[in-house]
mmCIF file of C-alpha atoms in Angstrom:
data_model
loop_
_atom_site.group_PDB
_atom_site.id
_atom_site.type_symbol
_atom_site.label_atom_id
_atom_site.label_comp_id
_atom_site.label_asym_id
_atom_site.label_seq_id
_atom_site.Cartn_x
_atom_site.Cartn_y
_atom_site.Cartn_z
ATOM 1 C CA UNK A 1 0.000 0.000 0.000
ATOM 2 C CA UNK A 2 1.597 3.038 -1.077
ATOM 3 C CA UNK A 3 1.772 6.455 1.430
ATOM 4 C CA UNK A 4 -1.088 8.158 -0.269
ATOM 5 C CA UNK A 5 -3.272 5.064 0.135
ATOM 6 C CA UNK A 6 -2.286 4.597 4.037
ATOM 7 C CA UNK A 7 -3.066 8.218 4.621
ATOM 8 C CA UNK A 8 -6.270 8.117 2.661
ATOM 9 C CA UNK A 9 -7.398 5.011 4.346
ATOM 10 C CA UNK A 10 -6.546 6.539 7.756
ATOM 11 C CA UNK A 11 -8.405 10.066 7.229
ATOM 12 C CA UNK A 12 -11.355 7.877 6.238
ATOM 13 C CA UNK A 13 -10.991 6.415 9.686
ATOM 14 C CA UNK A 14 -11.676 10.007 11.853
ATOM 15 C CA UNK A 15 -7.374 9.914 12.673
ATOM 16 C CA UNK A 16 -6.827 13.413 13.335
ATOM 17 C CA UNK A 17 -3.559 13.166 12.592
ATOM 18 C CA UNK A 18 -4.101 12.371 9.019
ATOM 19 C CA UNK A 19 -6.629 15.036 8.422
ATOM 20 C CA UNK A 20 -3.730 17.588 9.401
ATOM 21 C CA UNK A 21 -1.442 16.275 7.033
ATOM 22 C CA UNK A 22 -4.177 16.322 4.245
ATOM 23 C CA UNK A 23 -4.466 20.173 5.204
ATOM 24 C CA UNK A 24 -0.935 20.554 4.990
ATOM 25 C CA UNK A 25 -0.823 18.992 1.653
ATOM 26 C CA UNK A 26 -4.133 21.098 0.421
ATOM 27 C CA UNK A 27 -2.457 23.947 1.507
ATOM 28 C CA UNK A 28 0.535 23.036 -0.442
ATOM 29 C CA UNK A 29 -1.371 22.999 -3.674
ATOM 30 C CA UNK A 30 -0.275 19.583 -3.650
ATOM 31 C CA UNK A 31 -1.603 16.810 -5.906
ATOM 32 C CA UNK A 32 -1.345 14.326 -2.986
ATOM 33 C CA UNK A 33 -4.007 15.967 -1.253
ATOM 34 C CA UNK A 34 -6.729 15.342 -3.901
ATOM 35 C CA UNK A 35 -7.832 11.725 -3.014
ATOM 36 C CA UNK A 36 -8.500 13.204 0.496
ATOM 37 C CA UNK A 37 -10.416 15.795 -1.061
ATOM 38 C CA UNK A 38 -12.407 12.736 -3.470
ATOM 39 C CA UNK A 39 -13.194 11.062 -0.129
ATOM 40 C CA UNK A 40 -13.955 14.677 1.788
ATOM 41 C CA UNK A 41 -16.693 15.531 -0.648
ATOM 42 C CA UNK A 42 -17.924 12.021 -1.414
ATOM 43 C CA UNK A 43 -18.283 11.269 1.748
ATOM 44 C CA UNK A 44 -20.414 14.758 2.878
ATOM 45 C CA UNK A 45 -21.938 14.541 -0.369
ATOM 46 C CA UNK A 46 -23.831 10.741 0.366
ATOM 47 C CA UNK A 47 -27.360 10.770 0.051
ATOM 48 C CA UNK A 48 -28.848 10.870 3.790
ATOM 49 C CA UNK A 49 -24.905 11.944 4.745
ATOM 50 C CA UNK A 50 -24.641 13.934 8.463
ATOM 51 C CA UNK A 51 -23.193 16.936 7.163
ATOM 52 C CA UNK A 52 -21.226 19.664 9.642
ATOM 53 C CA UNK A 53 -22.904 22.811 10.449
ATOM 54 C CA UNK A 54 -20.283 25.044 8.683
ATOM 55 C CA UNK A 55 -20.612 28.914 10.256
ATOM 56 C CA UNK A 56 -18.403 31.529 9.321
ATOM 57 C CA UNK A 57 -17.297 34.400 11.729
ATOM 58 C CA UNK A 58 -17.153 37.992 10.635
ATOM 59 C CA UNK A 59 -16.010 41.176 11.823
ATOM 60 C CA UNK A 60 -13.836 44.023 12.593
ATOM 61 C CA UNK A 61 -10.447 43.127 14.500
ATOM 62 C CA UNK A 62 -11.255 43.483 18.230
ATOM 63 C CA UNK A 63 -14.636 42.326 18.023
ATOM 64 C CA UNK A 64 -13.892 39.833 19.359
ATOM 65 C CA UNK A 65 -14.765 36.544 16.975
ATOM 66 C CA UNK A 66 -11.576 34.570 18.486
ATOM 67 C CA UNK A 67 -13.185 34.996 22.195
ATOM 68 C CA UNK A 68 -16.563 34.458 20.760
ATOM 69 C CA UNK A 69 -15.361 31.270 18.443
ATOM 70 C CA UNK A 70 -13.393 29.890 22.127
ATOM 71 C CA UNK A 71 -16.576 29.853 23.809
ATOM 72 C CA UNK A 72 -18.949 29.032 21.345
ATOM 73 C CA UNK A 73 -16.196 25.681 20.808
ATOM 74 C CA UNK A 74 -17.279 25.087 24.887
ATOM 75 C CA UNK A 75 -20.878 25.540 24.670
ATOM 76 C CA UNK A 76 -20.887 22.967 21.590
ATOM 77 C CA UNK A 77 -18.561 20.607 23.690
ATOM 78 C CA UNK A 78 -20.450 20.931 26.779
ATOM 79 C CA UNK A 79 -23.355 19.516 24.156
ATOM 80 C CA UNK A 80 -21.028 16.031 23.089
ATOM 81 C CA UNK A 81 -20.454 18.301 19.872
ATOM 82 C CA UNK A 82 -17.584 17.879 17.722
ATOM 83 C CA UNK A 83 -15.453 21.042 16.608
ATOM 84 C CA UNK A 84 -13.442 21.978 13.801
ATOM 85 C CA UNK A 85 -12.467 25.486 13.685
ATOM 86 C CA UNK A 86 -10.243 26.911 10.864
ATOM 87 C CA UNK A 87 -9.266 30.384 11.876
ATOM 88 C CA UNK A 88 -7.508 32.506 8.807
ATOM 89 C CA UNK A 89 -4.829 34.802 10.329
ATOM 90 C CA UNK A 90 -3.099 38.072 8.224
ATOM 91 C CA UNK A 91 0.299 37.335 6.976
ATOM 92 C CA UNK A 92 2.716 39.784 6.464
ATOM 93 C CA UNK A 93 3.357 41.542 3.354
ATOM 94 C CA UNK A 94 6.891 41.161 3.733
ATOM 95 C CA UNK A 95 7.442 37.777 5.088
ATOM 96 C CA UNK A 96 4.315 35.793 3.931
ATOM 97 C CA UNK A 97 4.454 34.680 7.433
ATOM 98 C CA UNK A 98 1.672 35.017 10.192
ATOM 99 C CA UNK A 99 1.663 34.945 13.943
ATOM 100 C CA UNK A 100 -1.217 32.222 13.893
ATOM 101 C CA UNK A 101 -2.965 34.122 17.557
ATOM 102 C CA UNK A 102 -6.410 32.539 17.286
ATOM 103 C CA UNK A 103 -4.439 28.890 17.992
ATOM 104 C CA UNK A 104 -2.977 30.300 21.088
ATOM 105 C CA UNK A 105 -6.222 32.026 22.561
ATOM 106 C CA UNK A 106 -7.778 28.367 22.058
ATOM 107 C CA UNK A 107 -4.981 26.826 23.553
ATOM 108 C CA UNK A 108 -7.496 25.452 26.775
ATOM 109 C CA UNK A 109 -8.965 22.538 24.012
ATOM 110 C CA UNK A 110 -5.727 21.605 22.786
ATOM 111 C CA UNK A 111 -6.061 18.375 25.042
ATOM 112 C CA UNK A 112 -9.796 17.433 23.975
ATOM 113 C CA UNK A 113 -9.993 14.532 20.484
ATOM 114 C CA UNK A 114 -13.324 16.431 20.300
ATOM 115 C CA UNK A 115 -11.582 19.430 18.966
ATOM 116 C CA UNK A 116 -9.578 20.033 16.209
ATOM 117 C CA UNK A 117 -8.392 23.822 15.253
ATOM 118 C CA UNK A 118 -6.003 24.692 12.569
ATOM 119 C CA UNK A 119 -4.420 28.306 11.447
ATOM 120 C CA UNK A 120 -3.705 29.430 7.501
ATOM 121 C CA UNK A 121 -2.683 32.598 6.543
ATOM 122 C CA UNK A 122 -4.439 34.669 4.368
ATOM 123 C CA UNK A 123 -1.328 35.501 2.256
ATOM 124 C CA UNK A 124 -2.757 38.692 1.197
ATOM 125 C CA UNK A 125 -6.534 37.717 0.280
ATOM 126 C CA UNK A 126 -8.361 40.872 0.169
ATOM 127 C CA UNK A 127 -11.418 38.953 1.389
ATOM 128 C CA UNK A 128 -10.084 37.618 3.978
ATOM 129 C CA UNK A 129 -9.826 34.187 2.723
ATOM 130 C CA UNK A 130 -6.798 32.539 1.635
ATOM 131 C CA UNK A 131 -6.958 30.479 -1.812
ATOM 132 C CA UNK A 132 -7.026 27.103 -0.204
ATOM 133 C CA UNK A 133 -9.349 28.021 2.460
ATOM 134 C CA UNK A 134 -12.518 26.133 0.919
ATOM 135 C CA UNK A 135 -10.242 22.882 0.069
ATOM 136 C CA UNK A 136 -9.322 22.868 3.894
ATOM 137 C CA UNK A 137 -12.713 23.366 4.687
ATOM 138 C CA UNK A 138 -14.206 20.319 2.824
ATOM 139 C CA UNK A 139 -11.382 18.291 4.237
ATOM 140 C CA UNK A 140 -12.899 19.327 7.888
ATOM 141 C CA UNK A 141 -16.588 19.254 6.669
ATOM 142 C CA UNK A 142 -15.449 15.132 5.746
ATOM 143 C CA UNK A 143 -14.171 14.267 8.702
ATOM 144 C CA UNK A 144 -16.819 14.208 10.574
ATOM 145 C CA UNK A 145 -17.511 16.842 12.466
ATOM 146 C CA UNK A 146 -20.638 18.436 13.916
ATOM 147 C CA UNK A 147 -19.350 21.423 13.324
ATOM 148 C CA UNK A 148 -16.845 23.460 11.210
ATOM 149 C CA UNK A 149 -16.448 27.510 12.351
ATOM 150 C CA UNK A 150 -14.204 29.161 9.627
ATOM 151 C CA UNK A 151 -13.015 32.579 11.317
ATOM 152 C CA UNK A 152 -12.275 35.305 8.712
ATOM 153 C CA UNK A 153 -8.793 37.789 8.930
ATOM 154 C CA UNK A 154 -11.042 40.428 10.011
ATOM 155 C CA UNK A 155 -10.408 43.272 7.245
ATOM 156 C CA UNK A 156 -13.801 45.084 7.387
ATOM 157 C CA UNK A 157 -15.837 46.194 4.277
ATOM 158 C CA UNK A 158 -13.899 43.813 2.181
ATOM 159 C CA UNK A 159 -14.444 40.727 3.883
ATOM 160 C CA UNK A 160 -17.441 39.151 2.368
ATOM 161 C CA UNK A 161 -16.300 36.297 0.556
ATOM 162 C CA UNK A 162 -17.194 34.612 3.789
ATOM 163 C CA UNK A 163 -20.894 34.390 2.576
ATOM 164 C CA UNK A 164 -19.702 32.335 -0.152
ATOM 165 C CA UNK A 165 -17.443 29.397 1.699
ATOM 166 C CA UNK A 166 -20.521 28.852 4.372
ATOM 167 C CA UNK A 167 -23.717 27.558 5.446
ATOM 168 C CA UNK A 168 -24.181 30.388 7.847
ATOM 169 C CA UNK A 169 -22.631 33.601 8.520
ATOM 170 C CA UNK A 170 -21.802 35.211 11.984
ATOM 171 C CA UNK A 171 -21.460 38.678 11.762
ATOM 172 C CA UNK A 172 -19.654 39.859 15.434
ATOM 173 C CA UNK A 173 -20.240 43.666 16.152
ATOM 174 C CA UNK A 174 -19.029 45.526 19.415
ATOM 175 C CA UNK A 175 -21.334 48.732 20.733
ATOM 176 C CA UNK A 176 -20.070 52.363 20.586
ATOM 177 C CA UNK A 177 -17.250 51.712 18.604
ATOM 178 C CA UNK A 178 -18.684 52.972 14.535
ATOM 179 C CA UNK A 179 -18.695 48.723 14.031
ATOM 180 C CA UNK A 180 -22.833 49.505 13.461
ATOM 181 C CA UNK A 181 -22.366 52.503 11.389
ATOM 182 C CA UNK A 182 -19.668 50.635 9.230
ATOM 183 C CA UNK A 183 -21.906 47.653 8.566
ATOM 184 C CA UNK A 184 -24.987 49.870 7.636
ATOM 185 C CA UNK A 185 -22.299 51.254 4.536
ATOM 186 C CA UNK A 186 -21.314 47.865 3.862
ATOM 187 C CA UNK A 187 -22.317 44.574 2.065
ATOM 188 C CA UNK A 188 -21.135 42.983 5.093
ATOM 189 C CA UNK A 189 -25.058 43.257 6.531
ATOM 190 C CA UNK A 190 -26.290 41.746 3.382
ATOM 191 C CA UNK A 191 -24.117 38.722 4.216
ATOM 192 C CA UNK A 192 -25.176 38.308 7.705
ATOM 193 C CA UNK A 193 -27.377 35.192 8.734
ATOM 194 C CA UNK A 194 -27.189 36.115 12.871
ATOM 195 C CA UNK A 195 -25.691 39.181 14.200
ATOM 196 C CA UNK A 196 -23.730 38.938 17.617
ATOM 197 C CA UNK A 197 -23.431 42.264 19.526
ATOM 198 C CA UNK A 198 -19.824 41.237 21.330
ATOM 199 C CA UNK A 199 -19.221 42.828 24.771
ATOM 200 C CA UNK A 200 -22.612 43.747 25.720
ATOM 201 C CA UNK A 201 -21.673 44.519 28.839
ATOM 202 C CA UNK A 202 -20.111 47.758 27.358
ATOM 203 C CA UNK A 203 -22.206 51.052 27.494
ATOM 204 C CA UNK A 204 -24.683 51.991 24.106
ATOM 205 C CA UNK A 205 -25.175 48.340 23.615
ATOM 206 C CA UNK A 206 -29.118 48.551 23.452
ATOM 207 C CA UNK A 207 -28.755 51.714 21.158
ATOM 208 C CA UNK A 208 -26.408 49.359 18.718
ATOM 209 C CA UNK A 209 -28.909 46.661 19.050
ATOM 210 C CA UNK A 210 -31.953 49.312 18.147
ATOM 211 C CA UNK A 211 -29.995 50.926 14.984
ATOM 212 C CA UNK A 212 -29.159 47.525 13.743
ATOM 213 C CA UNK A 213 -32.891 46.443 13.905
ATOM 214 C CA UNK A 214 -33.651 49.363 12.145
ATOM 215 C CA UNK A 215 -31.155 49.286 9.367
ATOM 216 C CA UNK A 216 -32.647 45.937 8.585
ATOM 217 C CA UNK A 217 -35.776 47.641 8.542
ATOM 218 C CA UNK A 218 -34.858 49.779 5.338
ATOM 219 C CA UNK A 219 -33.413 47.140 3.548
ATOM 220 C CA UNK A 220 -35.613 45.384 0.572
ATOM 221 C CA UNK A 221 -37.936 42.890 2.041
ATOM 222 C CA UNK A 222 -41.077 40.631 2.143
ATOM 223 C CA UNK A 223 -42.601 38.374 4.591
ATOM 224 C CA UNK A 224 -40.451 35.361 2.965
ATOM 225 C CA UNK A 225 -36.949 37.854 3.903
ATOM 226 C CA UNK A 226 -35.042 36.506 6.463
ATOM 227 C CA UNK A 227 -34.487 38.812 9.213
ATOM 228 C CA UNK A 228 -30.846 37.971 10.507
ATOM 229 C CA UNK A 229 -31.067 37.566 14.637
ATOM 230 C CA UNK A 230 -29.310 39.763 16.835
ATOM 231 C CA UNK A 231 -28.101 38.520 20.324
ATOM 232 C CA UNK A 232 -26.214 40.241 22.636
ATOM 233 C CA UNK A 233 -23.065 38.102 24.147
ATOM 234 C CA UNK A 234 -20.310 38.842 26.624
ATOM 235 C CA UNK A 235 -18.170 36.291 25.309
ATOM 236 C CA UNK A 236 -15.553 36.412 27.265
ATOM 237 C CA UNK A 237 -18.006 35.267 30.434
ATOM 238 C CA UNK A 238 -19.720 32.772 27.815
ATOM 239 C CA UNK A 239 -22.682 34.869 28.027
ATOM 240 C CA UNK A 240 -25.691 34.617 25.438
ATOM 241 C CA UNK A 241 -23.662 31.868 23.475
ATOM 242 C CA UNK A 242 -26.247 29.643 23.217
ATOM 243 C CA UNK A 243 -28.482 32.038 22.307
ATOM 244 C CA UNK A 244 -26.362 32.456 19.087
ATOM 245 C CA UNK A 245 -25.945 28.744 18.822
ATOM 246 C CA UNK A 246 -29.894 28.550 18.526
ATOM 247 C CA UNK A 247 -30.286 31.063 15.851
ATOM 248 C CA UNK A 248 -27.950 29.300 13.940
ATOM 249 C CA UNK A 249 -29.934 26.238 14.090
ATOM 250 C CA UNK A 250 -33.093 28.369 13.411
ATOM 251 C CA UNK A 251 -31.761 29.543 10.800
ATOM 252 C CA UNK A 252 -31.005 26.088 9.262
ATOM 253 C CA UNK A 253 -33.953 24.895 9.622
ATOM 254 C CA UNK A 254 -35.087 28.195 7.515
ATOM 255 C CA UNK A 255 -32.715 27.474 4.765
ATOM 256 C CA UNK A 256 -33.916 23.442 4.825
ATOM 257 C CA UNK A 257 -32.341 20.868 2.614
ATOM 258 C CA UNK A 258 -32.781 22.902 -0.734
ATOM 259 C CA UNK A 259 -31.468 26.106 0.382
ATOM 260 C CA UNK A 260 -28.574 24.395 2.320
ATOM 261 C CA UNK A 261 -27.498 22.467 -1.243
ATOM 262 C CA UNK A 262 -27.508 25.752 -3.118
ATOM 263 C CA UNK A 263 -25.258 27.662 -0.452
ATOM 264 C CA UNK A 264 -23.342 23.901 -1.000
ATOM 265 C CA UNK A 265 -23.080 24.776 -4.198
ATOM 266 C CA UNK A 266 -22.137 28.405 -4.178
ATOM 267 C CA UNK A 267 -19.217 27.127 -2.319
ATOM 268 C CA UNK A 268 -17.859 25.080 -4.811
ATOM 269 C CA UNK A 269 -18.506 27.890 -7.729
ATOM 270 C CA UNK A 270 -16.233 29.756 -5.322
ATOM 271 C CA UNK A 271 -13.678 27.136 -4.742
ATOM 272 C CA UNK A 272 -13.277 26.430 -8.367
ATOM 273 C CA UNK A 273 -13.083 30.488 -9.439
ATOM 274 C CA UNK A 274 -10.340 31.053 -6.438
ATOM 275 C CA UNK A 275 -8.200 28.186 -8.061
ATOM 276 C CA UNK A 276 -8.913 29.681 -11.543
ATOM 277 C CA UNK A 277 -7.250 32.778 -10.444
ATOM 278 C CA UNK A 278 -5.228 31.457 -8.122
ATOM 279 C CA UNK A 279 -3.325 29.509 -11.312
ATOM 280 C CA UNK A 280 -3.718 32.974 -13.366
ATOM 281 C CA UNK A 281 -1.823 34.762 -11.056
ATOM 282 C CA UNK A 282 0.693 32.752 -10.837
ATOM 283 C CA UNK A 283 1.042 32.285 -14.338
ATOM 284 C CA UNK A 284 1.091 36.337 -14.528
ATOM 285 C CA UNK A 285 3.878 36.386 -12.297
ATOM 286 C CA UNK A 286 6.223 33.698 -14.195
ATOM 287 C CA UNK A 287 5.330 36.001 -17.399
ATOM 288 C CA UNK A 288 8.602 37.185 -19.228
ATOM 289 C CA UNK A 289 9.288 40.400 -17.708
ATOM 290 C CA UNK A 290 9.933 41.612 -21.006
ATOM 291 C CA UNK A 291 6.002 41.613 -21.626
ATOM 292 C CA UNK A 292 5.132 44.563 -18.521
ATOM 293 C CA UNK A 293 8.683 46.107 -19.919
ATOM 294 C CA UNK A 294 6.698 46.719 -23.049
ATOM 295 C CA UNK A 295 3.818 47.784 -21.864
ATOM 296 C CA UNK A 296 5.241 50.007 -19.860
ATOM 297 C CA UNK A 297 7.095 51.643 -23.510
ATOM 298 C CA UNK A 298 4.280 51.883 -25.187
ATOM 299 C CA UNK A 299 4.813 48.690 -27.439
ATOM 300 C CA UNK A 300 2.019 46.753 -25.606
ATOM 301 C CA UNK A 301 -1.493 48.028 -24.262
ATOM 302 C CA UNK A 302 -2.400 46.537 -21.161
ATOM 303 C CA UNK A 303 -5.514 44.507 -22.237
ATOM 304 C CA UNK A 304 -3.369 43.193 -25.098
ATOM 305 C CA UNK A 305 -0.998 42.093 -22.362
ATOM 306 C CA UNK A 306 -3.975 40.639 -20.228
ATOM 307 C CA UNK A 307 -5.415 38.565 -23.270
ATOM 308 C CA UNK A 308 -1.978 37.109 -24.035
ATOM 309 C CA UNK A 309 -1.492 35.788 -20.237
ATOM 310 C CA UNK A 310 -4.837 34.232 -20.544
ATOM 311 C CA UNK A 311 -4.490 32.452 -23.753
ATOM 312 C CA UNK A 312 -0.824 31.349 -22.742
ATOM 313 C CA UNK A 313 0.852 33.500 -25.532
ATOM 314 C CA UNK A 314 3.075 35.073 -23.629
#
């Protein structure tokens, strides 16, 4: 049995162990990871198949989604709930490198099988989400989870691709500090299947709670809209977490089986198109240099440049 085999046939067995290396290897780009991916979706894809709740959490650094995705991991454990969390962390424009901080603040599961929680770096993804993200996700979402929380970089009006690489999407605000304001100007409200006002214990949180029901208000909507939850949480006490944990499940149960395979569905539209570009990009920057050179003099437009990297003649 060759390597690839013995570390298929082990992540198909719930070893933990395996499923890291098969992120590592995703990760990588590597072709040794696609068998695990094969098994990942064909395995969450089975007719009458337990799929993982996968929820995305959203919001503006310092709201507080690490604290909030630590005790939301307890509140599902306390439950005999399996977690996966995949928390995306900015990398350095210089380096490439990250500090990885959401591992350490849920360094008190480290010791529990029932969780599993892995770091990637964006590596400069404007939305937040690195180009491997939804690969690492499926990989989780086989495995076996109940659950799979994917926490975003935290970049602000940009960071809506989250929408796209979940079933649900957590939007974490804080009171009095513009993070209401901001999301009324953004498309990040649009996204938002439950809204979490973080550190309610803070002063103006009622007000923030008021303008948010009333900036849902104005949006476009019918009797059939769904109105996206807000609950207050101190999450650093654990407080109102399972309040959020039952909206997400209420919302769910909204969505049903249909609406749950087109967000499935949506996901792998986005998967596919990140790759796409992903493999563009890098083919833009092995181009001759002698191609921006003469673009730069004049010789070249730039959409004539553009067409030639996508047709491969460069």
């Amino acid at each position: 049995m060759s390597p690839t085999d013995t570390l298929l046939e082990r992540y198909r067995s719930g070893d933990l162990r395996a499923l890291a290396r098969g992120i590592t290897l995703a990760e990588a780009g590597l072709d040794a990871a696609r068998p695990l991916l094969r098994a990942a979706r064909e395995r969450s894809g089975r007719a009458g198949a337990r799929r993982a709740v996968v929820v995305g959490v959203t919001g503006s650094p310092g709201s507080g989604k690490s604290t909030l995705t630590d005790a939301l991991i307890a509140a599902l454990r306390a439950r005999g709930q399996r977690v996966a969390v995949l928390a995306v962390d900015p990398s350095s424009p210089y380096s490439g490198g990250a500090i990885l901080g959401d591992r350490i603040r849920m360094l008190r599961h480290h010791a529990d099988s029932g969780v599993f929680v892995r770091s990637l770096a964006s590596r400069g993804a404007l939305g937040g989400l690195s180009a491997r993200t939804m690969q690492v996700l499926a990989l989780m979402d086989g495995a076996g989870f109940d659950w799979v929380i994917l926490e975003t970089v935290g970049v602000g009006q940009s960071e809506v691709d989250v929408a796209a690489a979940c079933d649900h999407t957590l939007l974490v605000l804080t009171p009095a500090g513009g993070d209401g304001v901001q999301a009324f100007k953004a498309g990040i409200m649009e996204i938002a299947d439950v809204i979490a006002v973080n550190k309610s214990d803070l002063p103006a949180s009622d007000r923030t709670v008021r303008e948010l029901m009333a900036a849902q208000g104005l949006g476009a909507h019918d009797e059939h809209t769904w109105m996206a939850p807000i609950r207050k949480t101190i999450a650093s006490k654990g407080e109102g977490v399972d309040g959020v944990i039952a909206a997400v499940e209420k919302h769910r149960a909204w969505l049903a089986e249909e609406g749950l395979q087109t967000r499935r569905e949506r996901r792998a539209e986005f998967e596919v198109r990140s790759l796409v570009q992903e493999r563009l990009l890098q083919r833009a920057r092995s181009a001759a240099h002698d191609l921006y050179a003469r673009v730069a003099r004049g010789e070249l437009d730039a959409d004539a440049a553009a067409d030639s990297l996508l047709t491969g003649k460069v």
